[in-house]
mmCIF file of C-alpha atoms and ligand atoms in Angstrom:
data_model
loop_
_atom_site.group_PDB
_atom_site.id
_atom_site.type_symbol
_atom_site.label_atom_id
_atom_site.label_comp_id
_atom_site.label_asym_id
_atom_site.label_seq_id
_atom_site.Cartn_x
_atom_site.Cartn_y
_atom_site.Cartn_z
ATOM 1 C CA UNK W 291 -7.513 31.670 -29.010
ATOM 2 C CA UNK W 292 -3.694 32.532 -29.030
ATOM 3 C CA UNK W 293 -2.078 33.367 -25.504
ATOM 4 C CA UNK W 294 0.717 35.542 -27.341
ATOM 5 C CA UNK W 295 0.369 38.902 -25.845
ATOM 6 C CA UNK W 296 -1.140 41.797 -28.336
ATOM 7 C CA UNK W 297 -1.559 44.410 -25.837
ATOM 8 C CA UNK W 298 0.596 47.053 -28.328
ATOM 9 C CA UNK W 299 0.069 46.858 -31.647
ATOM 10 C CA UNK W 300 2.444 49.549 -32.993
ATOM 11 C CA UNK W 301 2.418 51.246 -36.649
ATOM 12 C CA UNK W 302 5.667 52.348 -38.160
ATOM 13 C CA UNK W 303 5.913 53.572 -41.628
ATOM 14 C CA UNK W 304 7.992 51.402 -43.735
ATOM 15 C CA UNK W 305 9.639 54.150 -46.043
ATOM 16 C CA UNK W 306 10.493 54.983 -42.429
ATOM 17 C CA UNK W 307 14.562 53.506 -42.169
ATOM 18 C CA UNK W 308 15.111 54.483 -38.590
ATOM 19 C CA UNK W 309 10.973 53.788 -36.818
ATOM 20 C CA UNK W 310 11.928 50.374 -38.498
ATOM 21 C CA UNK W 311 15.332 50.385 -36.236
ATOM 22 C CA UNK W 312 14.057 51.897 -33.789
ATOM 23 C CA UNK W 313 11.703 49.286 -33.258
ATOM 24 C CA UNK W 314 14.270 46.906 -32.105
ATOM 25 C CA UNK W 315 14.313 48.585 -28.507
ATOM 26 C CA UNK W 316 10.808 49.319 -27.334
ATOM 27 C CA UNK W 317 8.764 47.213 -25.733
ATOM 28 C CA UNK W 318 5.384 46.724 -28.490
ATOM 29 C CA UNK W 319 4.432 43.531 -28.395
ATOM 30 C CA UNK W 320 3.474 43.206 -32.031
ATOM 31 C CA UNK W 321 4.862 45.758 -34.884
ATOM 32 C CA UNK W 322 3.174 46.607 -38.221
ATOM 33 C CA UNK W 323 5.333 47.315 -40.529
ATOM 34 C CA UNK W 324 3.482 48.940 -42.829
ATOM 35 C CA UNK W 325 3.474 49.567 -46.897
ATOM 36 C CA UNK W 326 -0.222 50.874 -47.282
ATOM 37 C CA UNK W 327 -1.686 54.018 -45.819
ATOM 38 C CA UNK W 328 1.951 55.710 -44.503
ATOM 39 C CA UNK W 329 3.390 55.436 -47.505
ATOM 40 C CA UNK W 330 3.109 57.528 -50.421
ATOM 41 C CA UNK W 331 2.729 55.516 -53.828
ATOM 42 C CA UNK W 332 6.032 56.959 -54.896
ATOM 43 C CA UNK W 333 7.864 55.019 -51.984
ATOM 44 C CA UNK W 334 6.003 51.761 -52.115
ATOM 45 C CA UNK W 335 8.473 50.449 -53.938
ATOM 46 C CA UNK W 336 11.193 51.778 -51.119
ATOM 47 C CA UNK W 337 9.443 51.068 -49.248
ATOM 48 C CA UNK W 338 8.847 47.247 -49.314
ATOM 49 C CA UNK W 339 12.472 46.849 -49.754
ATOM 50 C CA UNK W 340 12.917 48.326 -47.076
ATOM 51 C CA UNK W 341 10.598 46.289 -44.723
ATOM 52 C CA UNK W 342 12.182 43.107 -46.522
ATOM 53 C CA UNK W 343 15.435 44.236 -45.001
ATOM 54 C CA UNK W 344 14.218 44.650 -41.635
ATOM 55 C CA UNK W 345 12.504 41.379 -41.122
ATOM 56 C CA UNK W 346 15.292 39.458 -43.290
ATOM 57 C CA UNK W 347 17.828 41.557 -40.938
ATOM 58 C CA UNK W 348 16.238 40.466 -37.597
ATOM 59 C CA UNK W 349 17.186 41.618 -34.074
ATOM 60 C CA UNK W 350 13.076 42.029 -33.074
ATOM 61 C CA UNK W 351 13.359 39.474 -30.490
ATOM 62 C CA UNK W 352 10.189 37.953 -29.051
ATOM 63 C CA UNK W 353 7.899 41.273 -30.305
ATOM 64 C CA UNK W 354 5.890 39.758 -32.978
ATOM 65 C CA UNK W 355 6.308 41.072 -36.699
ATOM 66 C CA UNK W 356 3.635 41.554 -39.072
ATOM 67 C CA UNK W 357 3.996 43.384 -42.788
ATOM 68 C CA UNK W 358 0.623 45.289 -43.047
ATOM 69 C CA UNK W 359 0.638 44.994 -47.577
ATOM 70 C CA UNK W 360 -1.495 47.692 -49.754
ATOM 71 C CA UNK W 361 -4.600 45.792 -50.887
ATOM 72 C CA UNK W 362 -5.092 42.829 -53.277
ATOM 73 C CA UNK W 363 -6.715 45.500 -55.665
ATOM 74 C CA UNK W 364 -3.760 47.690 -55.412
ATOM 75 C CA UNK W 365 -1.421 47.755 -58.038
ATOM 76 C CA UNK W 366 1.228 47.402 -55.017
ATOM 77 C CA UNK W 367 -0.363 44.686 -53.107
ATOM 78 C CA UNK W 368 0.345 40.991 -54.796
ATOM 79 C CA UNK W 369 4.116 42.198 -55.335
ATOM 80 C CA UNK W 370 4.340 43.314 -51.599
ATOM 81 C CA UNK W 371 2.476 39.664 -50.582
ATOM 82 C CA UNK W 372 5.181 38.244 -52.528
ATOM 83 C CA UNK W 373 8.006 40.205 -50.696
ATOM 84 C CA UNK W 374 7.315 39.240 -47.834
ATOM 85 C CA UNK W 375 6.395 35.742 -47.819
ATOM 86 C CA UNK W 376 10.434 35.574 -49.181
ATOM 87 C CA UNK W 377 10.974 37.733 -45.665
ATOM 88 C CA UNK W 378 9.273 35.151 -43.617
ATOM 89 C CA UNK W 379 7.714 37.833 -40.949
ATOM 90 C CA UNK W 380 4.954 35.865 -38.511
ATOM 91 C CA UNK W 381 2.132 37.009 -40.444
ATOM 92 C CA UNK W 382 0.737 39.775 -43.201
ATOM 93 C CA UNK W 383 -1.908 42.360 -42.028
ATOM 94 C CA UNK W 384 -4.422 42.796 -44.916
ATOM 95 C CA UNK W 385 -5.957 46.459 -45.019
ATOM 96 C CA UNK W 386 -10.132 47.302 -46.057
ATOM 97 C CA UNK W 387 -11.235 43.528 -46.352
ATOM 98 C CA UNK W 388 -14.604 43.312 -46.975
ATOM 99 C CA UNK W 389 -16.033 39.360 -47.900
ATOM 100 C CA UNK W 390 -15.116 36.325 -46.923
ATOM 101 C CA UNK W 391 -13.486 35.433 -50.668
ATOM 102 C CA UNK W 392 -11.186 38.178 -50.258
ATOM 103 C CA UNK W 393 -9.678 36.458 -46.911
ATOM 104 C CA UNK W 394 -9.873 33.437 -49.307
ATOM 105 C CA UNK W 395 -8.010 34.835 -51.972
ATOM 106 C CA UNK W 396 -5.104 36.697 -49.207
ATOM 107 C CA UNK W 397 -4.642 33.542 -47.686
ATOM 108 C CA UNK W 398 -4.394 31.525 -51.201
ATOM 109 C CA UNK W 399 -1.632 34.559 -52.223
ATOM 110 C CA UNK W 400 -0.239 33.957 -48.470
ATOM 111 C CA UNK W 401 0.760 30.252 -49.722
ATOM 112 C CA UNK W 402 1.613 31.153 -53.409
ATOM 113 C CA UNK W 403 4.483 33.771 -51.934
ATOM 114 C CA UNK W 404 6.077 30.531 -49.117
ATOM 115 C CA UNK W 405 3.772 31.410 -46.346
ATOM 116 C CA UNK W 406 4.584 28.727 -44.063
ATOM 117 C CA UNK W 407 0.757 27.524 -42.671
ATOM 118 C CA UNK W 408 2.384 28.746 -39.111
ATOM 119 C CA UNK W 409 2.166 32.103 -39.858
ATOM 120 C CA UNK W 410 -0.571 34.144 -39.134
ATOM 121 C CA UNK W 411 -3.507 36.492 -40.885
ATOM 122 C CA UNK W 412 -4.586 39.357 -39.669
ATOM 123 C CA UNK W 413 -7.420 41.853 -41.504
ATOM 124 C CA UNK W 414 -8.202 45.142 -40.881
ATOM 125 C CA UNK W 415 -12.012 45.775 -40.357
ATOM 126 C CA UNK W 416 -12.411 49.220 -41.841
ATOM 127 C CA UNK W 417 -15.240 49.543 -44.504
ATOM 128 C CA UNK W 418 -19.175 49.913 -43.941
ATOM 129 C CA UNK W 419 -19.342 46.628 -45.522
ATOM 130 C CA UNK W 420 -17.575 44.107 -43.569
ATOM 131 C CA UNK W 421 -19.551 44.969 -40.870
ATOM 132 C CA UNK W 422 -22.250 43.469 -42.563
ATOM 133 C CA UNK W 423 -20.731 40.436 -43.758
ATOM 134 C CA UNK W 424 -18.620 39.966 -40.453
ATOM 135 C CA UNK W 425 -19.745 36.607 -39.735
ATOM 136 C CA UNK W 426 -18.799 34.797 -42.941
ATOM 137 C CA UNK W 427 -15.246 36.611 -42.362
ATOM 138 C CA UNK W 428 -14.478 35.567 -39.184
ATOM 139 C CA UNK W 429 -15.594 31.788 -40.409
ATOM 140 C CA UNK W 430 -12.751 32.262 -42.450
ATOM 141 C CA UNK W 431 -10.359 30.956 -39.349
ATOM 142 C CA UNK W 432 -12.109 27.211 -39.688
ATOM 143 C CA UNK W 433 -10.265 27.253 -43.133
ATOM 144 C CA UNK W 434 -7.265 29.908 -43.302
ATOM 145 C CA UNK W 435 -4.288 30.841 -41.381
ATOM 146 C CA UNK W 436 -7.155 34.165 -40.512
ATOM 147 C CA UNK W 437 -5.792 34.427 -37.027
ATOM 148 C CA UNK W 438 -7.172 38.762 -35.766
ATOM 149 C CA UNK W 439 -9.287 41.156 -36.588
ATOM 150 C CA UNK W 440 -7.958 44.768 -36.247
ATOM 151 C CA UNK W 441 -10.395 47.266 -36.387
ATOM 152 C CA UNK W 442 -9.552 51.201 -38.554
ATOM 153 C CA UNK W 443 -11.803 53.532 -37.232
ATOM 154 C CA UNK W 444 -9.942 56.744 -38.921
ATOM 155 C CA UNK W 445 -11.580 54.776 -42.465
ATOM 156 C CA UNK W 446 -14.536 53.866 -40.625
ATOM 157 C CA UNK W 447 -15.017 57.645 -40.046
ATOM 158 C CA UNK W 448 -14.483 59.219 -43.504
ATOM 159 C CA UNK W 449 -16.536 56.287 -44.945
ATOM 160 C CA UNK W 450 -19.539 56.684 -42.886
ATOM 161 C CA UNK W 451 -19.199 60.931 -41.684
ATOM 162 C CA UNK W 452 -19.060 59.024 -38.047
ATOM 163 C CA UNK W 453 -17.445 61.120 -35.968
ATOM 164 C CA UNK W 454 -14.715 59.414 -33.083
ATOM 165 C CA UNK W 455 -16.133 62.307 -30.300
ATOM 166 C CA UNK W 456 -18.353 61.401 -27.132
ATOM 167 C CA UNK W 457 -16.881 58.235 -25.810
ATOM 168 C CA UNK W 458 -16.645 57.241 -29.455
ATOM 169 C CA UNK W 459 -20.317 56.810 -28.741
ATOM 170 C CA UNK W 460 -20.817 56.491 -33.235
ATOM 171 C CA UNK W 461 -18.307 53.078 -32.979
ATOM 172 C CA UNK W 462 -20.172 50.939 -30.085
ATOM 173 C CA UNK W 463 -21.852 48.899 -32.402
ATOM 174 C CA UNK W 464 -18.828 48.410 -34.865
ATOM 175 C CA UNK W 465 -16.924 47.718 -32.138
ATOM 176 C CA UNK W 466 -19.019 45.475 -30.344
ATOM 177 C CA UNK W 467 -19.892 43.686 -33.514
ATOM 178 C CA UNK W 468 -16.038 42.970 -34.288
ATOM 179 C CA UNK W 469 -15.147 41.891 -30.669
ATOM 180 C CA UNK W 470 -18.357 40.007 -31.340
ATOM 181 C CA UNK W 471 -17.231 37.594 -34.089
ATOM 182 C CA UNK W 472 -13.903 37.802 -33.565
ATOM 183 C CA UNK W 473 -14.861 35.758 -30.564
ATOM 184 C CA UNK W 474 -17.179 33.839 -32.275
ATOM 185 C CA UNK W 475 -14.121 31.868 -33.845
ATOM 186 C CA UNK W 476 -11.029 32.158 -31.988
ATOM 187 C CA UNK W 477 -9.558 35.255 -32.805
ATOM 188 C CA UNK W 478 -7.962 37.780 -31.662
ATOM 189 C CA UNK W 479 -9.268 41.412 -31.469
ATOM 190 C CA UNK W 480 -7.167 44.812 -31.657
ATOM 191 C CA UNK W 481 -8.865 48.113 -31.303
ATOM 192 C CA UNK W 482 -8.153 51.271 -33.975
ATOM 193 C CA UNK W 483 -5.420 53.786 -33.598
ATOM 194 C CA UNK W 484 -6.101 56.683 -30.561
ATOM 195 C CA UNK W 485 -4.764 59.726 -33.078
ATOM 196 C CA UNK W 486 -4.171 62.492 -30.506
ATOM 197 C CA UNK W 487 0.038 61.569 -29.348
ATOM 198 C CA UNK W 488 0.154 64.162 -26.882
ATOM 199 C CA UNK W 489 -3.073 63.101 -25.170
ATOM 200 C CA UNK W 490 -1.894 60.251 -22.858
ATOM 201 C CA UNK W 491 -4.471 60.801 -20.989
ATOM 202 C CA UNK W 492 -7.122 60.054 -23.449
ATOM 203 C CA UNK W 493 -5.149 57.375 -25.016
ATOM 204 C CA UNK W 494 -5.507 55.809 -21.503
ATOM 205 C CA UNK W 495 -9.674 56.273 -21.249
ATOM 206 C CA UNK W 496 -10.065 54.665 -24.619
ATOM 207 C CA UNK W 497 -7.423 51.687 -23.621
ATOM 208 C CA UNK W 498 -9.661 51.209 -21.531
ATOM 209 C CA UNK W 499 -12.724 51.617 -23.308
ATOM 210 C CA UNK W 500 -11.293 48.864 -25.579
ATOM 211 C CA UNK W 501 -10.893 46.331 -22.876
ATOM 212 C CA UNK W 502 -13.878 47.051 -21.444
ATOM 213 C CA UNK W 503 -15.307 46.194 -24.907
ATOM 214 C CA UNK W 504 -12.852 42.594 -24.894
ATOM 215 C CA UNK W 505 -10.129 43.620 -27.133
ATOM 216 C CA UNK W 506 -6.698 41.931 -26.359
ATOM 217 C CA UNK W 507 -4.870 45.351 -27.010
ATOM 218 C CA UNK W 508 -4.528 49.053 -28.914
ATOM 219 C CA UNK W 509 -3.409 49.165 -32.408
ATOM 220 C CA UNK W 510 -0.966 52.549 -32.132
ATOM 221 C CA UNK W 511 1.056 54.799 -33.744
ATOM 222 C CA UNK W 512 3.887 56.184 -31.603
ATOM 223 C CA UNK W 513 6.576 55.323 -29.476
ATOM 224 C CA UNK W 514 4.699 56.824 -26.403
ATOM 225 C CA UNK W 515 1.609 55.241 -26.416
ATOM 226 C CA UNK W 516 3.304 51.645 -25.640
ATOM 227 C CA UNK W 517 3.596 52.019 -21.692
ATOM 228 C CA UNK W 518 -0.157 52.638 -21.557
ATOM 229 C CA UNK W 519 -1.389 49.789 -23.819
ATOM 230 C CA UNK W 520 0.763 47.647 -21.797
ATOM 231 C CA UNK W 521 -1.012 47.965 -18.834
ATOM 232 C CA UNK W 522 -4.369 48.369 -19.425
ATOM 233 C CA UNK W 523 -3.926 45.209 -21.288
ATOM 234 C CA UNK W 524 -1.918 43.337 -19.390
ATOM 235 C CA UNK W 525 -3.681 41.014 -16.867
ATOM 236 C CA UNK W 526 -4.099 42.694 -13.454
ATOM 237 C CA UNK W 527 -3.232 41.653 -10.233
ATOM 238 C CA UNK W 528 -6.497 40.888 -8.650
ATOM 239 C CA UNK W 529 -7.173 39.020 -11.942
ATOM 240 C CA UNK W 530 -4.399 37.076 -12.269
ATOM 241 C CA UNK W 531 -5.126 36.108 -8.216
ATOM 242 C CA UNK W 532 -7.829 34.415 -8.924
ATOM 243 C CA UNK W 533 -7.239 32.966 -11.840
ATOM 244 C CA UNK W 534 -4.536 31.012 -10.149
ATOM 245 C CA UNK W 535 -7.022 30.428 -6.955
ATOM 246 C CA UNK W 536 -9.587 29.130 -9.585
ATOM 247 C CA UNK W 537 -7.065 26.403 -11.502
ATOM 248 C CA UNK W 538 -5.582 25.441 -7.921
ATOM 249 C CA UNK W 539 -9.462 24.464 -6.567
ATOM 250 C CA UNK W 540 -10.057 22.818 -10.419
ATOM 251 C CA UNK W 541 -7.026 20.453 -9.705
ATOM 252 C CA UNK W 542 -7.645 19.168 -6.012
ATOM 253 C CA UNK W 543 -8.881 16.016 -5.792
ATOM 254 C CA UNK W 544 -11.831 16.399 -4.151
ATOM 255 C CA UNK W 545 -12.729 18.554 -6.824
ATOM 256 C CA UNK W 546 -11.522 16.263 -9.519
ATOM 257 C CA UNK W 547 -14.658 16.125 -12.653
ATOM 258 C CA UNK W 548 -16.352 18.898 -11.057
ATOM 259 C CA UNK W 549 -18.552 21.377 -13.287
ATOM 260 C CA UNK W 550 -19.011 23.968 -10.866
ATOM 261 C CA UNK W 551 -17.302 24.677 -7.377
ATOM 262 C CA UNK W 552 -17.118 27.625 -4.687
ATOM 263 C CA UNK W 553 -13.087 29.022 -4.315
ATOM 264 C CA UNK W 554 -13.429 32.609 -2.122
ATOM 265 C CA UNK W 555 -17.296 32.579 -2.141
ATOM 266 C CA UNK W 556 -17.388 33.067 -5.710
ATOM 267 C CA UNK W 557 -18.835 30.958 -8.188
ATOM 268 C CA UNK W 558 -17.091 29.015 -10.739
ATOM 269 C CA UNK W 559 -17.296 27.102 -13.438
ATOM 270 C CA UNK W 560 -15.081 25.148 -16.044
ATOM 271 C CA UNK W 561 -15.183 28.212 -18.347
ATOM 272 C CA UNK W 562 -13.960 30.618 -15.792
ATOM 273 C CA UNK W 563 -11.124 27.969 -15.476
ATOM 274 C CA UNK W 564 -10.809 28.124 -18.820
ATOM 275 C CA UNK W 565 -10.289 31.456 -18.673
ATOM 276 C CA UNK W 566 -8.003 31.205 -16.123
ATOM 277 C CA UNK W 567 -5.923 29.081 -17.460
ATOM 278 C CA UNK W 568 -5.573 31.558 -20.825
ATOM 279 C CA UNK W 569 -5.311 34.947 -18.082
ATOM 280 C CA UNK W 570 -2.187 32.611 -16.666
ATOM 281 C CA UNK W 571 -0.632 31.507 -20.055
ATOM 282 C CA UNK W 572 -1.065 35.501 -21.418
ATOM 283 C CA UNK W 573 0.875 36.582 -18.129
ATOM 284 C CA UNK W 574 3.763 33.559 -18.575
ATOM 285 C CA UNK W 575 4.123 34.919 -22.113
ATOM 286 C CA UNK W 576 4.216 39.130 -21.120
ATOM 287 C CA UNK W 577 6.991 38.058 -18.656
ATOM 288 C CA UNK W 578 8.950 35.602 -21.241
ATOM 289 C CA UNK W 579 12.519 37.041 -21.693
ATOM 290 C CA UNK W 580 12.729 38.628 -24.801
HETATM 291 N N1 COA J 772 6.918 53.642 -34.772
HETATM 292 C C1 COA J 772 8.645 53.748 -34.337
HETATM 293 N N2 COA J 772 9.703 54.645 -33.955
HETATM 294 C C2 COA J 772 8.432 55.771 -34.702
HETATM 295 C C3 COA J 772 7.228 56.026 -34.225
HETATM 296 C C4 COA J 772 6.588 54.454 -34.589
HETATM 297 N N3 COA J 772 5.157 54.825 -35.118
HETATM 298 N N4 COA J 772 6.735 57.440 -34.511
HETATM 299 C C5 COA J 772 8.016 57.781 -34.207
HETATM 300 N N5 COA J 772 9.080 56.816 -33.446
HETATM 301 C C6 COA J 772 10.617 57.736 -33.182
HETATM 302 C C7 COA J 772 10.645 58.742 -34.566
HETATM 303 O O1 COA J 772 11.248 58.286 -35.328
HETATM 304 C C8 COA J 772 11.668 59.196 -32.938
HETATM 305 O O2 COA J 772 12.793 58.993 -33.002
HETATM 306 P P1 COA J 772 14.155 59.286 -32.489
HETATM 307 O O3 COA J 772 14.105 59.998 -31.307
HETATM 308 O O4 COA J 772 15.353 57.988 -32.468
HETATM 309 O O5 COA J 772 14.702 60.636 -33.400
HETATM 310 C C9 COA J 772 11.047 59.765 -32.339
HETATM 311 O O6 COA J 772 10.322 57.908 -32.025
HETATM 312 C C10 COA J 772 10.106 60.183 -31.637
HETATM 313 O O7 COA J 772 9.566 60.584 -32.974
HETATM 314 P P2 COA J 772 8.367 62.300 -32.834
HETATM 315 O O8 COA J 772 9.389 63.332 -33.643
HETATM 316 O O9 COA J 772 7.514 62.095 -31.241
HETATM 317 O O10 COA J 772 7.299 62.016 -34.265
HETATM 318 P P3 COA J 772 7.677 62.398 -35.866
HETATM 319 O O11 COA J 772 6.880 63.560 -35.928
HETATM 320 O O12 COA J 772 9.167 62.072 -36.148
HETATM 321 O O13 COA J 772 6.291 61.117 -36.328
HETATM 322 C C11 COA J 772 4.515 60.360 -36.746
HETATM 323 C C12 COA J 772 5.260 61.537 -36.262
HETATM 324 C C13 COA J 772 3.015 60.812 -36.299
HETATM 325 C C14 COA J 772 4.765 60.678 -38.299
HETATM 326 C C15 COA J 772 5.108 58.879 -36.936
HETATM 327 O O14 COA J 772 4.954 58.446 -35.473
HETATM 328 C C16 COA J 772 4.819 57.983 -37.710
HETATM 329 O O15 COA J 772 4.800 57.352 -38.711
HETATM 330 N N6 COA J 772 3.697 56.963 -36.723
HETATM 331 C C17 COA J 772 3.466 56.199 -37.567
HETATM 332 C C18 COA J 772 1.974 55.992 -38.600
HETATM 333 C C19 COA J 772 1.503 55.463 -39.358
HETATM 334 O O16 COA J 772 2.439 54.118 -39.210
HETATM 335 N N7 COA J 772 0.172 54.937 -39.616
HETATM 336 C C20 COA J 772 -0.942 53.900 -39.984
HETATM 337 C C21 COA J 772 -1.587 52.988 -39.210
HETATM 338 S S1 COA J 772 -2.663 54.715 -38.839
HETATM 339 MG MG1 MG J 773 -6.825 52.266 -42.888
#
């Protein structure tokens, strides 16, 4: 499982050159350069060229750069992947994936486009059918570049007619299923967007809810949302203190070879040590210089 922080994943329309430039100074962990739903059909080709230029131009520091392509079933999908392959972003995000076969096809398209094996493939989980194939989709991580699920709850709401009211009660099942399948295969899991840009308090509540479900971070649509996601999804001081105590305790000579010990009065097993090590690695990566 990656220790790369993915607390804040900011979408920006590939057609918006100003946003692509502004992103170089924004403290988002991940930039999702979009060629799909935020780009009108007439602007698809121009956006693709702009995104390629931006990625080749660099200047994004340690931010993870992911290009969201159009689906392979659209007139633009394959050309998007070929263009992205020439620009060498960290990875590709594919929309509306509903089956394992699609993941394999995407991975093959990435290879054909010249993406290295180290590039990552993220997929949007946003169709009703994806939730019935979710285990098989996640299991593609064993044989492809698949490394993250991104929830697309606006699309899911459109397809299902569910509403994001009442603390997203209608989305509990999708929120759970996606994170369970992701964790079963060691994938990152990123929550959907919060549309009301002006509602900072609402965003914080929803970030906390995503965190409680187990998500690593949230997809965002506006720079004003970054700080909230960064702070909610960062390991807390208490969590880090506990993690460091667990690591230190297991490292003591008298605890060598033990599977379970007591740390500050609470039980700690090897599974806690594993999680503590990941948490400290995430915190170190957050602190690393740009
Ligand atoms: N990424 C980077 N920069 C962004 C941004 C984003 N997602 N959204 C806004 N900005 C920039 C603007 O360019 C503007 O920059 P400036 O101060 O240099 O002029 C600044 O932040 C303030 O923007 P603001 O005026 O508040 O918003 P807007 O009216 O220009 O744009 C949206 C509002 C919703 C159109 C815009 O935020 C957006 O396109 N979001 C992403 C949408 C998207 O990608 N959706 C697909 C996935 S759901
Ligand atoms: Mg979508």
